[in-house]
């Protein structure tokens, strides 16, 4: 047992244990009083107490025993859990939870009992030797006090040795929790990969769905950006087109969850693998929100470009009437450092519909994004709707650009620009591919593809 798995019995620790014991004693007295009240005759009819999850004699509220389990003290556990009855006791703890109090009109911390088992506690903390002892003494490997089994806890913690032990003792790899999740649904971190692999080797269903949300293991892996898990599931026959309750595929889930730049790389690789596995880039959920809508809303430039290369519908509207372009423009201010101009550029070069000038106010703080949009017009519209929202310091920093926009308002654009608009209008959604194939200088190709220059001409 390592040092980090124990704690010193300081005075504060002792007070905490005494407080825990006091709370458990208080709960026991409260229950006893409640039972006595229920047994009183009322209207000549005896009221039967509500059934408990297990017999009262099998409850354990001893804080010292709790401490032995939570710290993995094998010697104490050997002394305490020496037969089948003790090994299957329901461990009851009290935790303070915020509960709304109508009488006080506020949220109050209220002690609430929680149920678990000795096997759940030890397996969920990676105490393999302790879990093995309990199983040897007759602990039920599939017991689920509190709604979860020991296998759920071990998988959630990524404790491969405990998962191996439980499965070898006959743990059901497809057992559902009270909330309807199988152990494989709780493999949500990179360190749980071996746990997921073991579950599949022992017969876990790679396409098992959660009860309520209808999420498959593939959905979960995509949602958390778990490339190894996703590859494993696809190799074991996961249905790449499986939809959850909202009608979304794993591809939708991956694009929706790629919210941080630091995680963009792994989500990009997940999207790549899903597309290689046959994921349909045009599948929308019940709200008609496509993977492209999600990627644009998160300003995930590389994922947007990948989806467009695979034929994503660039002008499809969701149930709110928003196109992918609307989604990225609404997030420009939030993602100023994430190159929103690159996404707008890609969408326009893949045939996105003309942008309503009223939307310019959404990108007034991103000069590059505004330049791309303005260069898709054959004239510069009035700037009254957005010019006042530009902070003085930003105006000063990009004075050349903003001044050129104001000067060109309602002025005829250059013949060169008008020719660019004509070529782009003719090629439409094929701009991204056709222009690069034209036998013209590279600089002219970039100009036709709305290269950012820092001013409007």
Tab-separated table of C-alpha atoms in Angstrom:
chain	number	residue	atom	x	y	z
A	1	UNK	CA	0.000	0.000	0.000
A	2	UNK	CA	1.525	3.278	-1.116
A	3	UNK	CA	1.752	6.314	1.073
A	4	UNK	CA	-0.569	8.335	-1.136
A	5	UNK	CA	-3.348	5.837	-0.426
A	6	UNK	CA	-3.363	6.625	3.307
A	7	UNK	CA	-3.745	9.695	5.453
A	8	UNK	CA	-2.415	10.648	8.880
A	9	UNK	CA	-4.825	10.662	11.811
A	10	UNK	CA	-4.477	14.319	12.631
A	11	UNK	CA	-6.851	16.085	14.982
A	12	UNK	CA	-8.812	17.472	12.036
A	13	UNK	CA	-9.084	13.990	10.509
A	14	UNK	CA	-10.347	12.588	13.799
A	15	UNK	CA	-12.929	15.357	14.051
A	16	UNK	CA	-14.074	14.601	10.515
A	17	UNK	CA	-14.473	10.896	11.312
A	18	UNK	CA	-16.397	11.723	14.493
A	19	UNK	CA	-18.618	14.084	12.552
A	20	UNK	CA	-19.248	11.361	9.971
A	21	UNK	CA	-20.117	8.880	12.744
A	22	UNK	CA	-22.428	11.417	14.403
A	23	UNK	CA	-24.222	12.006	11.124
A	24	UNK	CA	-24.642	8.268	10.560
A	25	UNK	CA	-25.979	7.791	14.118
A	26	UNK	CA	-28.377	10.669	13.559
A	27	UNK	CA	-29.602	9.095	10.343
A	28	UNK	CA	-30.113	5.737	12.097
A	29	UNK	CA	-32.180	7.364	14.843
A	30	UNK	CA	-34.209	9.305	12.299
A	31	UNK	CA	-35.046	6.110	10.422
A	32	UNK	CA	-35.967	4.263	13.586
A	33	UNK	CA	-38.309	7.090	14.571
A	34	UNK	CA	-39.832	7.127	11.111
A	35	UNK	CA	-40.497	3.374	11.296
A	36	UNK	CA	-42.182	3.691	14.680
A	37	UNK	CA	-44.455	6.387	13.304
A	38	UNK	CA	-45.368	4.254	10.313
A	39	UNK	CA	-46.301	1.353	12.567
A	40	UNK	CA	-48.854	3.414	14.519
A	41	UNK	CA	-52.500	2.513	13.658
A	42	UNK	CA	-54.244	4.973	11.413
A	43	UNK	CA	-57.890	4.661	10.402
A	44	UNK	CA	-57.848	0.995	11.621
A	45	UNK	CA	-55.183	0.169	9.058
A	46	UNK	CA	-51.583	-0.748	9.761
A	47	UNK	CA	-49.159	1.121	7.514
A	48	UNK	CA	-46.405	-1.085	6.105
A	49	UNK	CA	-42.940	0.490	6.051
A	50	UNK	CA	-41.471	1.192	2.633
A	51	UNK	CA	-39.188	-1.701	1.529
A	52	UNK	CA	-35.495	-1.003	1.970
A	53	UNK	CA	-32.857	-1.925	-0.607
A	54	UNK	CA	-31.497	-4.567	1.767
A	55	UNK	CA	-32.004	-5.890	5.252
A	56	UNK	CA	-31.106	-3.482	8.025
A	57	UNK	CA	-28.648	-5.974	9.473
A	58	UNK	CA	-26.538	-5.777	6.320
A	59	UNK	CA	-25.918	-2.041	6.563
A	60	UNK	CA	-22.542	-0.718	7.620
A	61	UNK	CA	-22.196	2.845	8.844
A	62	UNK	CA	-18.966	2.471	10.811
A	63	UNK	CA	-16.570	5.273	9.885
A	64	UNK	CA	-13.556	3.180	10.868
A	65	UNK	CA	-14.589	0.446	8.428
A	66	UNK	CA	-15.203	3.098	5.779
A	67	UNK	CA	-11.682	4.385	6.336
A	68	UNK	CA	-10.189	0.903	5.952
A	69	UNK	CA	-11.950	0.477	2.616
A	70	UNK	CA	-11.281	3.941	1.223
A	71	UNK	CA	-7.568	3.712	2.080
A	72	UNK	CA	-7.178	0.095	0.955
A	73	UNK	CA	-5.963	-1.166	4.331
A	74	UNK	CA	-5.670	-4.865	3.464
A	75	UNK	CA	-4.866	-6.049	7.001
A	76	UNK	CA	-7.946	-4.394	8.500
A	77	UNK	CA	-10.136	-5.574	5.624
A	78	UNK	CA	-8.986	-9.157	6.276
A	79	UNK	CA	-10.088	-8.848	9.890
A	80	UNK	CA	-13.453	-7.225	9.133
A	81	UNK	CA	-14.667	-9.017	5.986
A	82	UNK	CA	-14.204	-12.674	6.803
A	83	UNK	CA	-17.334	-14.309	5.326
A	84	UNK	CA	-19.955	-13.902	2.622
A	85	UNK	CA	-22.357	-11.932	4.799
A	86	UNK	CA	-19.858	-9.243	5.760
A	87	UNK	CA	-18.386	-9.110	2.244
A	88	UNK	CA	-21.820	-8.250	0.846
A	89	UNK	CA	-22.789	-5.620	3.420
A	90	UNK	CA	-24.210	-2.407	2.043
A	91	UNK	CA	-21.876	0.418	2.917
A	92	UNK	CA	-23.766	3.566	3.776
A	93	UNK	CA	-22.149	6.982	3.849
A	94	UNK	CA	-23.558	10.457	4.246
A	95	UNK	CA	-22.709	13.315	1.942
A	96	UNK	CA	-23.854	16.889	2.109
A	97	UNK	CA	-25.866	17.897	-0.951
A	98	UNK	CA	-27.484	21.164	-1.899
A	99	UNK	CA	-31.255	20.740	-1.635
A	100	UNK	CA	-33.872	23.426	-2.223
A	101	UNK	CA	-35.762	24.255	0.959
A	102	UNK	CA	-39.215	25.749	0.209
A	103	UNK	CA	-39.656	26.741	3.854
A	104	UNK	CA	-36.431	28.751	3.985
A	105	UNK	CA	-36.580	29.815	0.357
A	106	UNK	CA	-32.960	28.899	-0.315
A	107	UNK	CA	-30.586	26.075	-1.109
A	108	UNK	CA	-29.342	24.293	1.995
A	109	UNK	CA	-26.714	21.627	2.614
A	110	UNK	CA	-28.597	18.494	3.600
A	111	UNK	CA	-27.061	15.144	4.586
A	112	UNK	CA	-28.046	12.458	2.101
A	113	UNK	CA	-27.255	8.757	2.442
A	114	UNK	CA	-25.375	7.039	-0.357
A	115	UNK	CA	-25.035	3.305	-0.816
A	116	UNK	CA	-22.167	1.268	-2.149
A	117	UNK	CA	-20.329	-1.954	-1.313
A	118	UNK	CA	-16.904	-2.939	-0.102
A	119	UNK	CA	-16.155	-4.406	-3.525
A	120	UNK	CA	-17.254	-1.228	-5.297
A	121	UNK	CA	-15.077	0.948	-3.073
A	122	UNK	CA	-11.934	-1.141	-3.471
A	123	UNK	CA	-12.349	-1.837	-7.193
A	124	UNK	CA	-13.168	1.797	-7.870
A	125	UNK	CA	-9.881	2.863	-6.266
A	126	UNK	CA	-7.656	0.256	-7.826
A	127	UNK	CA	-7.089	-1.816	-4.676
A	128	UNK	CA	-6.779	-5.118	-6.536
A	129	UNK	CA	-5.591	-7.196	-3.577
A	130	UNK	CA	-8.464	-5.957	-1.420
A	131	UNK	CA	-11.018	-6.641	-4.153
A	132	UNK	CA	-9.603	-10.146	-4.652
A	133	UNK	CA	-9.909	-10.877	-0.936
A	134	UNK	CA	-13.556	-9.778	-0.912
A	135	UNK	CA	-14.347	-11.892	-3.969
A	136	UNK	CA	-12.631	-14.881	-2.346
A	137	UNK	CA	-14.806	-14.367	0.734
A	138	UNK	CA	-17.971	-14.451	-1.384
A	139	UNK	CA	-18.661	-10.857	-2.458
A	140	UNK	CA	-21.270	-10.715	-5.233
A	141	UNK	CA	-19.325	-9.547	-8.292
A	142	UNK	CA	-22.459	-8.177	-9.990
A	143	UNK	CA	-24.077	-6.500	-6.976
A	144	UNK	CA	-25.096	-2.911	-7.702
A	145	UNK	CA	-25.904	-1.098	-4.445
A	146	UNK	CA	-26.279	2.573	-5.202
A	147	UNK	CA	-26.964	1.856	-8.864
A	148	UNK	CA	-23.488	0.869	-10.072
A	149	UNK	CA	-21.524	-2.358	-10.048
A	150	UNK	CA	-17.881	-2.757	-9.102
A	151	UNK	CA	-17.087	-3.181	-12.805
A	152	UNK	CA	-18.590	0.240	-13.543
A	153	UNK	CA	-16.394	1.828	-10.885
A	154	UNK	CA	-13.214	0.050	-11.985
A	155	UNK	CA	-13.761	1.030	-15.627
A	156	UNK	CA	-14.529	4.639	-14.765
A	157	UNK	CA	-11.266	4.831	-12.819
A	158	UNK	CA	-9.258	3.097	-15.525
A	159	UNK	CA	-8.018	0.359	-13.169
A	160	UNK	CA	-7.160	-2.388	-15.642
A	161	UNK	CA	-6.055	-4.971	-13.056
A	162	UNK	CA	-9.322	-4.642	-11.172
A	163	UNK	CA	-11.321	-4.925	-14.391
A	164	UNK	CA	-9.397	-8.080	-15.302
A	165	UNK	CA	-10.024	-9.512	-11.830
A	166	UNK	CA	-13.751	-8.783	-11.833
A	167	UNK	CA	-14.263	-10.205	-15.324
A	168	UNK	CA	-12.337	-13.342	-14.408
A	169	UNK	CA	-14.712	-13.798	-11.452
A	170	UNK	CA	-17.716	-13.644	-13.778
A	171	UNK	CA	-18.642	-9.951	-13.821
A	172	UNK	CA	-21.224	-9.218	-16.502
A	173	UNK	CA	-19.512	-6.945	-19.103
A	174	UNK	CA	-22.911	-5.709	-20.316
A	175	UNK	CA	-24.487	-4.999	-16.921
A	176	UNK	CA	-26.463	-1.764	-16.930
A	177	UNK	CA	-26.336	0.756	-14.132
A	178	UNK	CA	-29.420	2.268	-12.579
A	179	UNK	CA	-29.076	5.113	-15.085
A	180	UNK	CA	-28.783	2.683	-17.990
A	181	UNK	CA	-25.056	2.761	-18.761
A	182	UNK	CA	-22.855	-0.262	-19.391
A	183	UNK	CA	-19.265	-0.347	-18.067
A	184	UNK	CA	-17.907	0.384	-21.548
A	185	UNK	CA	-19.832	3.671	-21.574
A	186	UNK	CA	-17.749	4.781	-18.585
A	187	UNK	CA	-14.461	4.345	-20.446
A	188	UNK	CA	-14.119	8.062	-21.082
A	189	UNK	CA	-10.424	8.845	-20.597
A	190	UNK	CA	-7.270	7.752	-22.452
A	191	UNK	CA	-6.181	5.555	-19.519
A	192	UNK	CA	-9.368	3.462	-19.828
A	193	UNK	CA	-8.355	2.030	-23.210
A	194	UNK	CA	-7.135	-1.301	-21.804
A	195	UNK	CA	-10.335	-1.532	-19.742
A	196	UNK	CA	-12.433	-1.150	-22.892
A	197	UNK	CA	-10.296	-3.737	-24.652
A	198	UNK	CA	-10.764	-6.226	-21.800
A	199	UNK	CA	-14.527	-5.680	-21.768
A	200	UNK	CA	-14.741	-6.514	-25.475
A	201	UNK	CA	-12.547	-9.597	-25.010
A	202	UNK	CA	-14.951	-10.828	-22.313
A	203	UNK	CA	-18.032	-10.356	-24.491
A	204	UNK	CA	-19.087	-6.719	-24.138
A	205	UNK	CA	-21.427	-5.545	-26.890
A	206	UNK	CA	-19.601	-2.896	-28.920
A	207	UNK	CA	-22.944	-1.445	-30.039
A	208	UNK	CA	-24.740	-1.450	-26.689
A	209	UNK	CA	-26.777	1.720	-26.148
A	210	UNK	CA	-27.418	3.681	-22.985
A	211	UNK	CA	-31.031	3.377	-21.884
A	212	UNK	CA	-32.158	6.989	-22.130
A	213	UNK	CA	-29.821	8.897	-24.443
A	214	UNK	CA	-29.204	5.894	-26.738
A	215	UNK	CA	-25.467	6.602	-26.841
A	216	UNK	CA	-23.214	3.891	-28.232
A	217	UNK	CA	-19.597	3.337	-27.112
A	218	UNK	CA	-18.590	4.931	-30.428
A	219	UNK	CA	-20.569	8.052	-29.511
A	220	UNK	CA	-18.803	8.194	-26.144
A	221	UNK	CA	-15.342	7.781	-27.692
A	222	UNK	CA	-16.061	10.473	-30.290
A	223	UNK	CA	-17.505	12.793	-27.663
A	224	UNK	CA	-14.327	12.580	-25.578
A	225	UNK	CA	-11.909	12.626	-28.502
A	226	UNK	CA	-10.570	9.128	-27.740
A	227	UNK	CA	-8.772	8.073	-30.914
A	228	UNK	CA	-7.561	4.675	-29.632
A	229	UNK	CA	-10.976	3.717	-28.266
A	230	UNK	CA	-12.661	4.740	-31.495
A	231	UNK	CA	-10.231	2.715	-33.627
A	232	UNK	CA	-10.790	-0.308	-31.372
A	233	UNK	CA	-14.576	-0.052	-31.618
A	234	UNK	CA	-14.532	0.355	-35.397
A	235	UNK	CA	-12.287	-2.706	-35.722
A	236	UNK	CA	-14.738	-4.683	-33.541
A	237	UNK	CA	-17.708	-3.802	-35.748
A	238	UNK	CA	-19.117	-0.602	-34.250
A	239	UNK	CA	-21.929	0.907	-36.323
A	240	UNK	CA	-20.545	4.225	-37.543
A	241	UNK	CA	-24.014	5.425	-38.579
A	242	UNK	CA	-25.707	4.592	-35.258
A	243	UNK	CA	-27.824	7.507	-34.011
A	244	UNK	CA	-28.559	8.562	-30.452
A	245	UNK	CA	-31.884	9.817	-29.109
A	246	UNK	CA	-31.273	13.227	-30.738
A	247	UNK	CA	-30.663	11.561	-34.091
A	248	UNK	CA	-26.945	12.372	-34.055
A	249	UNK	CA	-24.106	10.115	-35.135
A	250	UNK	CA	-20.661	9.799	-33.585
A	251	UNK	CA	-19.433	12.285	-36.216
A	252	UNK	CA	-21.894	14.887	-34.918
A	253	UNK	CA	-20.684	14.215	-31.364
A	254	UNK	CA	-16.999	14.632	-32.256
A	255	UNK	CA	-17.578	17.914	-34.113
A	256	UNK	CA	-19.762	19.281	-31.306
A	257	UNK	CA	-17.179	18.558	-28.594
A	258	UNK	CA	-14.060	19.936	-30.321
A	259	UNK	CA	-14.294	23.137	-28.300
A	260	UNK	CA	-10.689	23.820	-27.228
A	261	UNK	CA	-7.734	24.604	-29.521
A	262	UNK	CA	-5.435	22.391	-27.441
A	263	UNK	CA	-7.696	19.401	-28.164
A	264	UNK	CA	-8.230	20.209	-31.834
A	265	UNK	CA	-5.616	17.737	-33.050
A	266	UNK	CA	-7.098	14.623	-31.469
A	267	UNK	CA	-10.651	15.542	-32.462
A	268	UNK	CA	-9.437	16.143	-36.012
A	269	UNK	CA	-7.969	12.625	-36.080
A	270	UNK	CA	-11.194	11.202	-34.635
A	271	UNK	CA	-13.195	12.899	-37.403
A	272	UNK	CA	-10.729	11.554	-39.965
A	273	UNK	CA	-11.187	7.992	-38.714
A	274	UNK	CA	-14.972	8.282	-38.657
A	275	UNK	CA	-15.029	9.577	-42.221
A	276	UNK	CA	-12.642	6.797	-43.293
A	277	UNK	CA	-14.981	4.336	-41.571
A	278	UNK	CA	-17.927	5.474	-43.686
A	279	UNK	CA	-19.528	8.230	-41.588
A	280	UNK	CA	-21.988	10.346	-43.584
A	281	UNK	CA	-20.958	13.985	-43.401
A	282	UNK	CA	-24.466	15.185	-44.325
A	283	UNK	CA	-26.393	13.397	-41.560
A	284	UNK	CA	-28.193	15.882	-39.327
A	285	UNK	CA	-29.795	15.369	-35.935
A	286	UNK	CA	-33.406	16.060	-35.079
A	287	UNK	CA	-32.689	19.781	-34.951
A	288	UNK	CA	-31.232	19.500	-38.465
A	289	UNK	CA	-27.836	20.418	-37.045
A	290	UNK	CA	-25.104	18.849	-39.181
A	291	UNK	CA	-21.491	18.092	-38.226
A	292	UNK	CA	-20.544	21.198	-40.228
A	293	UNK	CA	-22.858	23.353	-38.104
A	294	UNK	CA	-21.161	22.013	-34.976
A	295	UNK	CA	-17.620	22.491	-36.273
A	296	UNK	CA	-18.407	26.036	-37.416
A	297	UNK	CA	-20.001	26.921	-34.081
A	298	UNK	CA	-16.778	25.760	-32.347
A	299	UNK	CA	-14.574	27.550	-34.902
A	300	UNK	CA	-12.692	24.319	-35.621
A	301	UNK	CA	-10.939	25.389	-38.814
A	302	UNK	CA	-9.209	22.103	-39.731
A	303	UNK	CA	-12.322	20.025	-39.053
A	304	UNK	CA	-14.462	22.414	-41.125
A	305	UNK	CA	-12.038	22.104	-44.022
A	306	UNK	CA	-12.053	18.295	-43.714
A	307	UNK	CA	-15.858	18.137	-43.705
A	308	UNK	CA	-16.046	20.394	-46.750
A	309	UNK	CA	-13.573	18.159	-48.596
A	310	UNK	CA	-15.941	15.245	-47.949
A	311	UNK	CA	-18.953	17.038	-49.389
A	312	UNK	CA	-20.603	18.697	-46.397
A	313	UNK	CA	-23.709	20.724	-47.323
A	314	UNK	CA	-22.436	24.270	-47.002
A	315	UNK	CA	-25.832	26.025	-47.150
A	316	UNK	CA	-28.031	23.621	-45.176
A	317	UNK	CA	-30.170	25.316	-42.542
A	318	UNK	CA	-30.866	23.917	-39.094
A	319	UNK	CA	-34.257	24.105	-37.392
A	320	UNK	CA	-33.539	27.692	-36.343
A	321	UNK	CA	-32.815	28.682	-39.927
A	322	UNK	CA	-29.059	29.061	-39.392
A	323	UNK	CA	-26.503	27.954	-41.967
A	324	UNK	CA	-22.952	26.903	-41.058
A	325	UNK	CA	-21.841	30.430	-42.034
A	326	UNK	CA	-24.315	31.920	-39.545
A	327	UNK	CA	-22.885	29.642	-36.839
A	328	UNK	CA	-19.302	30.764	-37.363
A	329	UNK	CA	-20.208	34.463	-37.604
A	330	UNK	CA	-22.118	34.268	-34.319
A	331	UNK	CA	-18.991	32.939	-32.639
A	332	UNK	CA	-16.388	35.263	-34.177
A	333	UNK	CA	-16.114	37.527	-31.143
A	334	UNK	CA	-15.628	34.536	-28.829
A	335	UNK	CA	-12.997	32.906	-31.048
A	336	UNK	CA	-10.971	35.868	-32.273
A	337	UNK	CA	-7.687	33.994	-31.795
A	338	UNK	CA	-8.886	30.869	-33.588
A	339	UNK	CA	-8.714	32.217	-37.171
A	340	UNK	CA	-12.442	32.542	-37.871
A	341	UNK	CA	-11.500	34.223	-41.159
A	342	UNK	CA	-10.114	30.884	-42.380
A	343	UNK	CA	-13.480	29.184	-41.874
A	344	UNK	CA	-15.387	32.000	-43.584
A	345	UNK	CA	-12.914	31.799	-46.465
A	346	UNK	CA	-13.362	28.027	-46.828
A	347	UNK	CA	-17.155	28.264	-46.705
A	348	UNK	CA	-17.229	30.985	-49.385
A	349	UNK	CA	-14.833	29.035	-51.612
A	350	UNK	CA	-17.115	25.993	-51.309
A	351	UNK	CA	-20.184	27.901	-52.437
A	352	UNK	CA	-21.663	29.457	-49.302
A	353	UNK	CA	-24.520	31.822	-50.085
A	354	UNK	CA	-23.837	35.595	-50.020
A	355	UNK	CA	-23.684	36.990	-46.497
A	356	UNK	CA	-26.293	39.519	-45.448
A	357	UNK	CA	-24.494	42.863	-44.827
A	358	UNK	CA	-26.355	43.079	-41.509
A	359	UNK	CA	-24.120	40.244	-40.289
A	360	UNK	CA	-21.028	42.453	-40.606
A	361	UNK	CA	-21.576	43.779	-37.096
A	362	UNK	CA	-20.841	40.285	-35.765
A	363	UNK	CA	-17.296	40.400	-37.102
A	364	UNK	CA	-16.434	44.055	-36.552
A	365	UNK	CA	-13.737	42.999	-34.053
A	366	UNK	CA	-12.078	40.692	-36.589
A	367	UNK	CA	-10.686	42.805	-39.466
A	368	UNK	CA	-9.521	39.748	-41.406
A	369	UNK	CA	-12.943	38.117	-41.256
A	370	UNK	CA	-14.590	41.344	-42.356
A	371	UNK	CA	-12.130	41.734	-45.239
A	372	UNK	CA	-12.955	38.256	-46.551
A	373	UNK	CA	-16.687	38.979	-46.433
A	374	UNK	CA	-16.376	42.423	-48.025
A	375	UNK	CA	-14.310	41.001	-50.874
A	376	UNK	CA	-17.163	38.625	-51.665
A	377	UNK	CA	-19.315	41.695	-52.536
A	378	UNK	CA	-19.107	43.704	-55.759
A	379	UNK	CA	-19.451	46.906	-53.698
A	380	UNK	CA	-18.903	48.007	-50.097
A	381	UNK	CA	-22.203	48.449	-48.201
A	382	UNK	CA	-22.820	51.181	-45.649
A	383	UNK	CA	-20.862	50.658	-42.452
A	384	UNK	CA	-23.189	52.485	-40.043
A	385	UNK	CA	-24.324	49.218	-38.425
A	386	UNK	CA	-20.866	48.207	-37.195
A	387	UNK	CA	-18.346	51.045	-37.319
A	388	UNK	CA	-19.213	52.406	-33.852
A	389	UNK	CA	-18.699	49.011	-32.234
A	390	UNK	CA	-14.979	48.954	-33.107
A	391	UNK	CA	-12.909	49.944	-30.036
A	392	UNK	CA	-10.564	52.929	-30.612
A	393	UNK	CA	-7.468	50.848	-29.855
A	394	UNK	CA	-8.465	48.195	-32.421
A	395	UNK	CA	-9.217	50.894	-34.987
A	396	UNK	CA	-5.793	52.367	-34.379
A	397	UNK	CA	-4.091	48.978	-34.712
A	398	UNK	CA	-5.850	48.232	-38.019
A	399	UNK	CA	-6.234	51.814	-39.177
A	400	UNK	CA	-5.269	51.023	-42.783
A	401	UNK	CA	-7.999	48.428	-43.149
A	402	UNK	CA	-10.851	50.243	-41.415
A	403	UNK	CA	-10.042	53.519	-43.169
A	404	UNK	CA	-9.997	51.811	-46.571
A	405	UNK	CA	-13.441	50.335	-45.874
A	406	UNK	CA	-14.907	53.720	-44.951
A	407	UNK	CA	-13.349	55.362	-48.016
A	408	UNK	CA	-14.689	52.685	-50.375
A	409	UNK	CA	-18.241	52.731	-49.015
A	410	UNK	CA	-20.665	53.054	-51.962
A	411	UNK	CA	-17.708	53.651	-54.291
A	412	UNK	CA	-17.166	51.527	-57.417
A	413	UNK	CA	-14.740	48.662	-56.883
A	414	UNK	CA	-11.750	48.176	-59.126
A	415	UNK	CA	-12.133	46.417	-62.456
A	416	UNK	CA	-9.799	43.713	-61.171
A	417	UNK	CA	-12.110	43.028	-58.223
A	418	UNK	CA	-15.205	42.984	-60.437
A	419	UNK	CA	-13.477	40.454	-62.685
A	420	UNK	CA	-12.742	38.365	-59.556
A	421	UNK	CA	-16.415	38.454	-58.581
A	422	UNK	CA	-17.417	37.370	-62.097
A	423	UNK	CA	-15.026	34.395	-62.096
A	424	UNK	CA	-16.093	33.331	-58.625
A	425	UNK	CA	-19.764	33.655	-59.527
A	426	UNK	CA	-19.233	31.416	-62.548
A	427	UNK	CA	-17.310	28.729	-60.628
A	428	UNK	CA	-19.578	28.972	-57.536
A	429	UNK	CA	-19.033	25.987	-55.202
A	430	UNK	CA	-16.131	24.741	-57.324
A	431	UNK	CA	-13.915	27.752	-56.541
A	432	UNK	CA	-11.767	25.824	-54.090
A	433	UNK	CA	-10.866	23.140	-56.629
A	434	UNK	CA	-11.184	24.796	-60.047
A	435	UNK	CA	-9.164	27.952	-59.374
A	436	UNK	CA	-6.072	26.005	-58.309
A	437	UNK	CA	-6.196	24.157	-61.631
A	438	UNK	CA	-6.225	27.294	-63.771
A	439	UNK	CA	-3.039	27.909	-65.744
A	440	UNK	CA	-2.404	31.292	-64.143
A	441	UNK	CA	0.236	32.626	-61.722
A	442	UNK	CA	-0.050	31.419	-58.128
A	443	UNK	CA	-0.488	34.962	-56.818
A	444	UNK	CA	-3.495	35.416	-59.097
A	445	UNK	CA	-4.960	32.124	-57.877
A	446	UNK	CA	-4.678	33.377	-54.305
A	447	UNK	CA	-6.331	36.652	-55.288
A	448	UNK	CA	-9.288	34.793	-56.782
A	449	UNK	CA	-9.533	32.745	-53.567
A	450	UNK	CA	-9.957	35.986	-51.534
A	451	UNK	CA	-6.434	36.294	-50.216
A	452	UNK	CA	-6.260	38.583	-47.170
A	453	UNK	CA	-4.267	41.752	-47.951
A	454	UNK	CA	-5.038	44.082	-45.050
A	455	UNK	CA	-7.035	46.702	-46.981
A	456	UNK	CA	-9.954	47.067	-49.360
A	457	UNK	CA	-9.330	48.229	-52.933
